[in-house]
Amino acid sequence: MTKQRVIFCDFDGTITENDNIVAIIRHFNPPGWEAIVNSIVNQTKSIKQGVGELFRLLPASMKREVIDYAISNARIRAGFADLLRYCKDNNIQFYVTSGGIDFFVYPLLAPFGIPEDHIYCNGSDFSGERIEITWPHPCEGGCTTDCGMCKKTIIGRFPSDRFERILIGDSVTDFEGAKLADIVFSRSHLTQKCAELGLPHHEYETFHDVIHQMKLQEAQS
C-alpha cells in the first residue's frame, strides 16, 4: 500500500523569512529579553517557559502595536503558494505546525486558504496586565521537552505505517519532530541539529527547493 504523504511545516523562519517572535521582542526591546532568547536556543530553558516569559515582558495594553508590527514586518518565503499548489495537485496533506502565536499566524496565512483545522499554533490572552501565551497543543505520549506547541505529538497522530511524514523547519521548535519524520527539509539551527544527530536532511532556501527535491524523490519511487 502506498503511504499517504503529509507535510508538517513550521511557520516562524520557515514560511516566513524571519523569526516573528524574536522580531517582535527585539523591536519593542523590553529589558532582559536577550538572555531569555539565548536560553531557549541553548535549550537550558524550555520553549514553553521561554516564550511565555518573553511575552510577559510586554504590557497587554500594547496589543494593537504588537499585532500591527508582527503582521507588517513578516515576509513570506518564496515559493510558498507554489508548494501549496503542488500539494493540492499531488494529494499531499499539508499542516502548519507552528510555535508561533495566533495573532500573527492566522492573519498572515489567511490569503492562502489553508483550513483552520490544518493550522496548529499557540494562543494569546491580552485580558490581564501582561501578554500571556496559551498552549492548546501540549506535549502528550511521552514527550517531556515542554514544547508548548508539541510537533512530536501532532506528528505522532499520523502512524508511520500509513503516512510518509515530511517535516519542513528551521529551529529549536523542530528538533523533536525531526526525529520522527521520514523526510526532513532543514535550514539554520535545524540543519546543525540534524548533522549533530546524524539525521538525513535536505537543505532548502526557498520552497522551490522543497518542490524540486520532492519531485526527484517521486521520480525515483
CSV table of C-alpha atoms in Angstrom, one decimal:
chain,number,residue,atom,x,y,z
A,1,MET,CA,0.0,0.0,0.0
A,2,THR,CA,1.3,3.4,-1.0
A,3,LYS,CA,1.7,5.7,2.0
A,4,GLN,CA,-0.2,9.0,2.2
A,5,ARG,CA,2.3,11.9,2.1
A,6,VAL,CA,1.8,14.5,4.7
A,7,ILE,CA,3.8,17.7,5.3
A,8,PHE,CA,4.3,19.4,8.7
A,9,CYS,CA,5.6,22.9,8.0
A,10,ASP,CA,6.9,25.3,10.6
A,11,PHE,CA,5.9,28.9,10.4
A,12,ASP,CA,8.5,31.3,12.0
A,13,GLY,CA,11.7,31.4,10.0
A,14,THR,CA,10.2,28.8,7.6
A,15,ILE,CA,7.0,30.0,6.0
A,16,THR,CA,8.2,33.5,7.0
A,17,GLU,CA,11.7,34.6,6.3
A,18,ASN,CA,12.3,35.9,9.8
A,19,ASP,CA,11.5,34.6,13.3
A,20,ASN,CA,8.5,36.7,14.2
A,21,ILE,CA,8.6,36.1,17.9
A,22,VAL,CA,12.2,37.3,18.1
A,23,ALA,CA,11.5,40.2,15.7
A,24,ILE,CA,8.6,41.4,17.9
A,25,ILE,CA,10.6,41.3,21.1
A,26,ARG,CA,13.7,42.8,19.6
A,27,HIS,CA,11.6,45.7,18.2
A,28,PHE,CA,9.9,46.6,21.5
A,29,ASN,CA,13.2,45.8,23.3
A,30,PRO,CA,12.0,45.1,26.9
A,31,PRO,CA,14.9,44.7,29.4
A,32,GLY,CA,16.1,41.2,29.8
A,33,TRP,CA,14.8,39.6,26.6
A,34,GLU,CA,18.2,38.6,25.1
A,35,ALA,CA,19.1,36.3,28.0
A,36,ILE,CA,15.7,34.5,27.6
A,37,VAL,CA,16.2,34.0,23.8
A,38,ASN,CA,19.7,32.6,24.4
A,39,SER,CA,18.4,30.2,27.0
A,40,ILE,CA,15.7,28.9,24.6
A,41,VAL,CA,18.2,28.5,21.7
A,42,ASN,CA,20.7,26.8,24.1
A,43,GLN,CA,17.9,24.5,25.4
A,44,THR,CA,18.6,25.5,29.0
A,45,LYS,CA,15.0,26.8,29.2
A,46,SER,CA,12.0,25.0,27.6
A,47,ILE,CA,10.3,26.7,24.6
A,48,LYS,CA,7.1,27.0,26.6
A,49,GLN,CA,8.8,28.6,29.6
A,50,GLY,CA,10.9,30.9,27.5
A,51,VAL,CA,8.3,32.1,25.0
A,52,GLY,CA,5.9,32.7,27.9
A,53,GLU,CA,8.5,34.8,29.7
A,54,LEU,CA,9.3,36.8,26.6
A,55,PHE,CA,5.7,37.9,26.1
A,56,ARG,CA,5.2,38.6,29.8
A,57,LEU,CA,7.8,41.4,29.4
A,58,LEU,CA,5.2,43.3,27.3
A,59,PRO,CA,2.1,45.0,28.7
A,60,ALA,CA,-1.2,43.8,27.3
A,61,SER,CA,-2.1,47.4,26.6
A,62,MET,CA,0.4,47.3,23.7
A,63,LYS,CA,-1.9,44.7,21.9
A,64,ARG,CA,-2.5,46.9,18.8
A,65,GLU,CA,1.1,47.9,18.4
A,66,VAL,CA,2.4,44.4,18.8
A,67,ILE,CA,-0.1,42.9,16.3
A,68,ASP,CA,0.4,45.6,13.8
A,69,TYR,CA,4.2,45.3,13.9
A,70,ALA,CA,4.1,41.5,13.7
A,71,ILE,CA,1.9,41.5,10.6
A,72,SER,CA,3.6,44.4,8.8
A,73,ASN,CA,7.1,43.1,9.5
A,74,ALA,CA,6.7,39.5,8.2
A,75,ARG,CA,7.8,38.3,4.8
A,76,ILE,CA,6.5,35.1,3.3
A,77,ARG,CA,9.3,32.8,1.9
A,78,ALA,CA,9.5,32.5,-1.9
A,79,GLY,CA,7.6,29.5,-3.3
A,80,PHE,CA,5.1,29.0,-0.5
A,81,ALA,CA,2.0,29.4,-2.7
A,82,ASP,CA,3.6,27.1,-5.3
A,83,LEU,CA,4.2,24.4,-2.6
A,84,LEU,CA,0.6,24.6,-1.5
A,85,ARG,CA,-0.5,24.2,-5.2
A,86,TYR,CA,1.9,21.2,-5.6
A,87,CYS,CA,0.4,19.6,-2.5
A,88,LYS,CA,-3.1,20.0,-3.8
A,89,ASP,CA,-2.2,18.7,-7.2
A,90,ASN,CA,-0.5,15.6,-5.8
A,91,ASN,CA,-2.9,14.8,-2.9
A,92,ILE,CA,-0.3,15.6,-0.2
A,93,GLN,CA,-1.8,16.7,3.1
A,94,PHE,CA,-0.4,20.0,4.4
A,95,TYR,CA,-0.4,21.1,8.0
A,96,VAL,CA,1.2,24.2,9.6
A,97,THR,CA,2.8,23.2,12.9
A,98,SER,CA,3.9,26.5,14.4
A,99,GLY,CA,5.5,27.5,17.7
A,100,GLY,CA,4.2,31.0,16.8
A,101,ILE,CA,1.2,32.8,18.1
A,102,ASP,CA,-2.4,33.0,16.8
A,103,PHE,CA,-2.5,36.9,16.5
A,104,PHE,CA,0.1,36.8,13.7
A,105,VAL,CA,-0.1,33.2,12.3
A,106,TYR,CA,-3.8,33.3,11.3
A,107,PRO,CA,-3.7,36.8,9.6
A,108,LEU,CA,-0.5,36.0,7.7
A,109,LEU,CA,-1.9,32.7,6.4
A,110,ALA,CA,-5.4,34.0,5.6
A,111,PRO,CA,-4.6,34.7,1.9
A,112,PHE,CA,-3.5,31.1,1.3
A,113,GLY,CA,-6.8,29.3,2.1
A,114,ILE,CA,-5.4,26.7,4.5
A,115,PRO,CA,-8.2,25.2,6.5
A,116,GLU,CA,-8.1,26.4,10.1
A,117,ASP,CA,-8.0,22.8,11.4
A,118,HIS,CA,-4.8,22.3,9.5
A,119,ILE,CA,-3.1,25.1,11.4
A,120,TYR,CA,-1.6,24.4,14.8
A,121,CYS,CA,-0.2,27.3,16.9
A,122,ASN,CA,-0.2,28.8,20.3
A,123,GLY,CA,-2.8,31.2,21.6
A,124,SER,CA,-2.7,34.6,23.3
A,125,ASP,CA,-4.5,36.4,26.1
A,126,PHE,CA,-4.4,40.2,26.4
A,127,SER,CA,-7.0,40.4,29.2
A,128,GLY,CA,-4.5,40.9,32.1
A,129,GLU,CA,-1.7,43.3,32.7
A,130,ARG,CA,0.8,41.4,30.7
A,131,ILE,CA,0.6,39.4,27.4
A,132,GLU,CA,0.0,35.8,28.3
A,133,ILE,CA,0.6,32.9,25.8
A,134,THR,CA,-1.8,30.0,25.9
A,135,TRP,CA,-0.9,26.4,25.0
A,136,PRO,CA,-3.7,24.4,23.3
A,137,HIS,CA,-1.4,21.7,21.9
A,138,PRO,CA,0.7,20.4,24.8
A,139,CYS,CA,3.1,17.5,24.9
A,140,GLU,CA,1.5,14.1,25.1
A,141,GLY,CA,2.5,10.5,24.8
A,142,GLY,CA,5.9,10.6,26.4
A,143,CYS,CA,7.2,13.9,25.1
A,144,THR,CA,8.9,15.6,28.1
A,145,THR,CA,10.5,18.6,26.5
A,146,ASP,CA,7.8,21.1,27.4
A,147,CYS,CA,7.4,22.2,23.8
A,148,GLY,CA,4.4,24.5,24.2
A,149,MET,CA,3.1,23.5,20.7
A,150,CYS,CA,4.3,19.9,20.6
A,151,LYS,CA,5.1,18.9,17.0
A,152,LYS,CA,6.2,15.5,18.1
A,153,THR,CA,2.6,14.9,19.5
A,154,ILE,CA,1.0,16.2,16.3
A,155,ILE,CA,3.2,14.1,14.0
A,156,GLY,CA,2.7,11.0,16.2
A,157,ARG,CA,-1.1,11.1,15.4
A,158,PHE,CA,-0.1,10.1,11.8
A,159,PRO,CA,1.1,6.5,12.1
A,160,SER,CA,4.3,5.7,10.2
A,161,ASP,CA,2.8,2.5,8.6
A,162,ARG,CA,0.2,4.7,6.8
A,163,PHE,CA,1.9,8.0,6.3
A,164,GLU,CA,5.1,9.3,4.9
A,165,ARG,CA,5.8,12.1,7.3
A,166,ILE,CA,7.7,15.2,5.9
A,167,LEU,CA,8.9,18.0,8.2
A,168,ILE,CA,10.0,21.4,7.0
A,169,GLY,CA,11.6,23.6,9.6
A,170,ASP,CA,14.5,25.7,10.8
A,171,SER,CA,14.9,25.9,14.5
A,172,VAL,CA,14.7,24.5,18.1
A,173,THR,CA,10.9,24.0,17.9
A,174,ASP,CA,11.5,21.4,15.1
A,175,PHE,CA,14.2,19.3,16.8
A,176,GLU,CA,11.8,16.7,18.4
A,177,GLY,CA,9.6,16.4,15.3
A,178,ALA,CA,12.6,15.9,13.0
A,179,LYS,CA,13.4,12.7,15.0
A,180,LEU,CA,10.1,11.2,14.0
A,181,ALA,CA,9.9,12.4,10.4
A,182,ASP,CA,10.7,10.2,7.4
A,183,ILE,CA,12.0,13.2,5.4
A,184,VAL,CA,13.4,16.4,6.8
A,185,PHE,CA,13.8,19.7,5.0
A,186,SER,CA,16.0,22.0,7.1
A,187,ARG,CA,17.8,25.3,7.3
A,188,SER,CA,19.6,27.2,10.0
A,189,HIS,CA,19.6,25.7,13.5
A,190,LEU,CA,17.7,22.6,12.4
A,191,THR,CA,20.4,21.8,9.8
A,192,GLN,CA,23.1,21.9,12.5
A,193,LYS,CA,21.0,19.7,14.8
A,194,CYS,CA,20.3,17.1,12.1
A,195,ALA,CA,24.0,17.0,11.4
A,196,GLU,CA,24.8,16.5,15.2
A,197,LEU,CA,22.1,13.7,15.5
A,198,GLY,CA,23.1,12.1,12.2
A,199,LEU,CA,19.6,12.6,10.8
A,200,PRO,CA,19.3,12.6,7.0
A,201,HIS,CA,18.0,16.0,5.8
A,202,HIS,CA,17.7,18.2,2.7
A,203,GLU,CA,18.7,21.8,3.0
A,204,TYR,CA,16.4,24.5,1.4
A,205,GLU,CA,16.4,28.2,1.0
A,206,THR,CA,13.1,28.6,-0.8
A,207,PHE,CA,10.0,26.4,-1.1
A,208,HIS,CA,11.0,25.8,-4.7
A,209,ASP,CA,14.0,23.8,-3.4
A,210,VAL,CA,11.5,21.6,-1.4
A,211,ILE,CA,9.3,21.1,-4.5
A,212,HIS,CA,12.3,20.2,-6.6
A,213,GLN,CA,13.5,17.6,-4.1
A,214,MET,CA,10.0,16.1,-3.7
A,215,LYS,CA,9.7,15.7,-7.5
A,216,LEU,CA,13.1,14.0,-7.6
A,217,GLN,CA,12.0,11.5,-4.9
A,218,GLU,CA,8.7,11.0,-6.7
A,219,ALA,CA,10.6,10.1,-9.9
A,220,GLN,CA,12.8,7.6,-8.0
A,221,SER,CA,9.9,5.8,-6.2
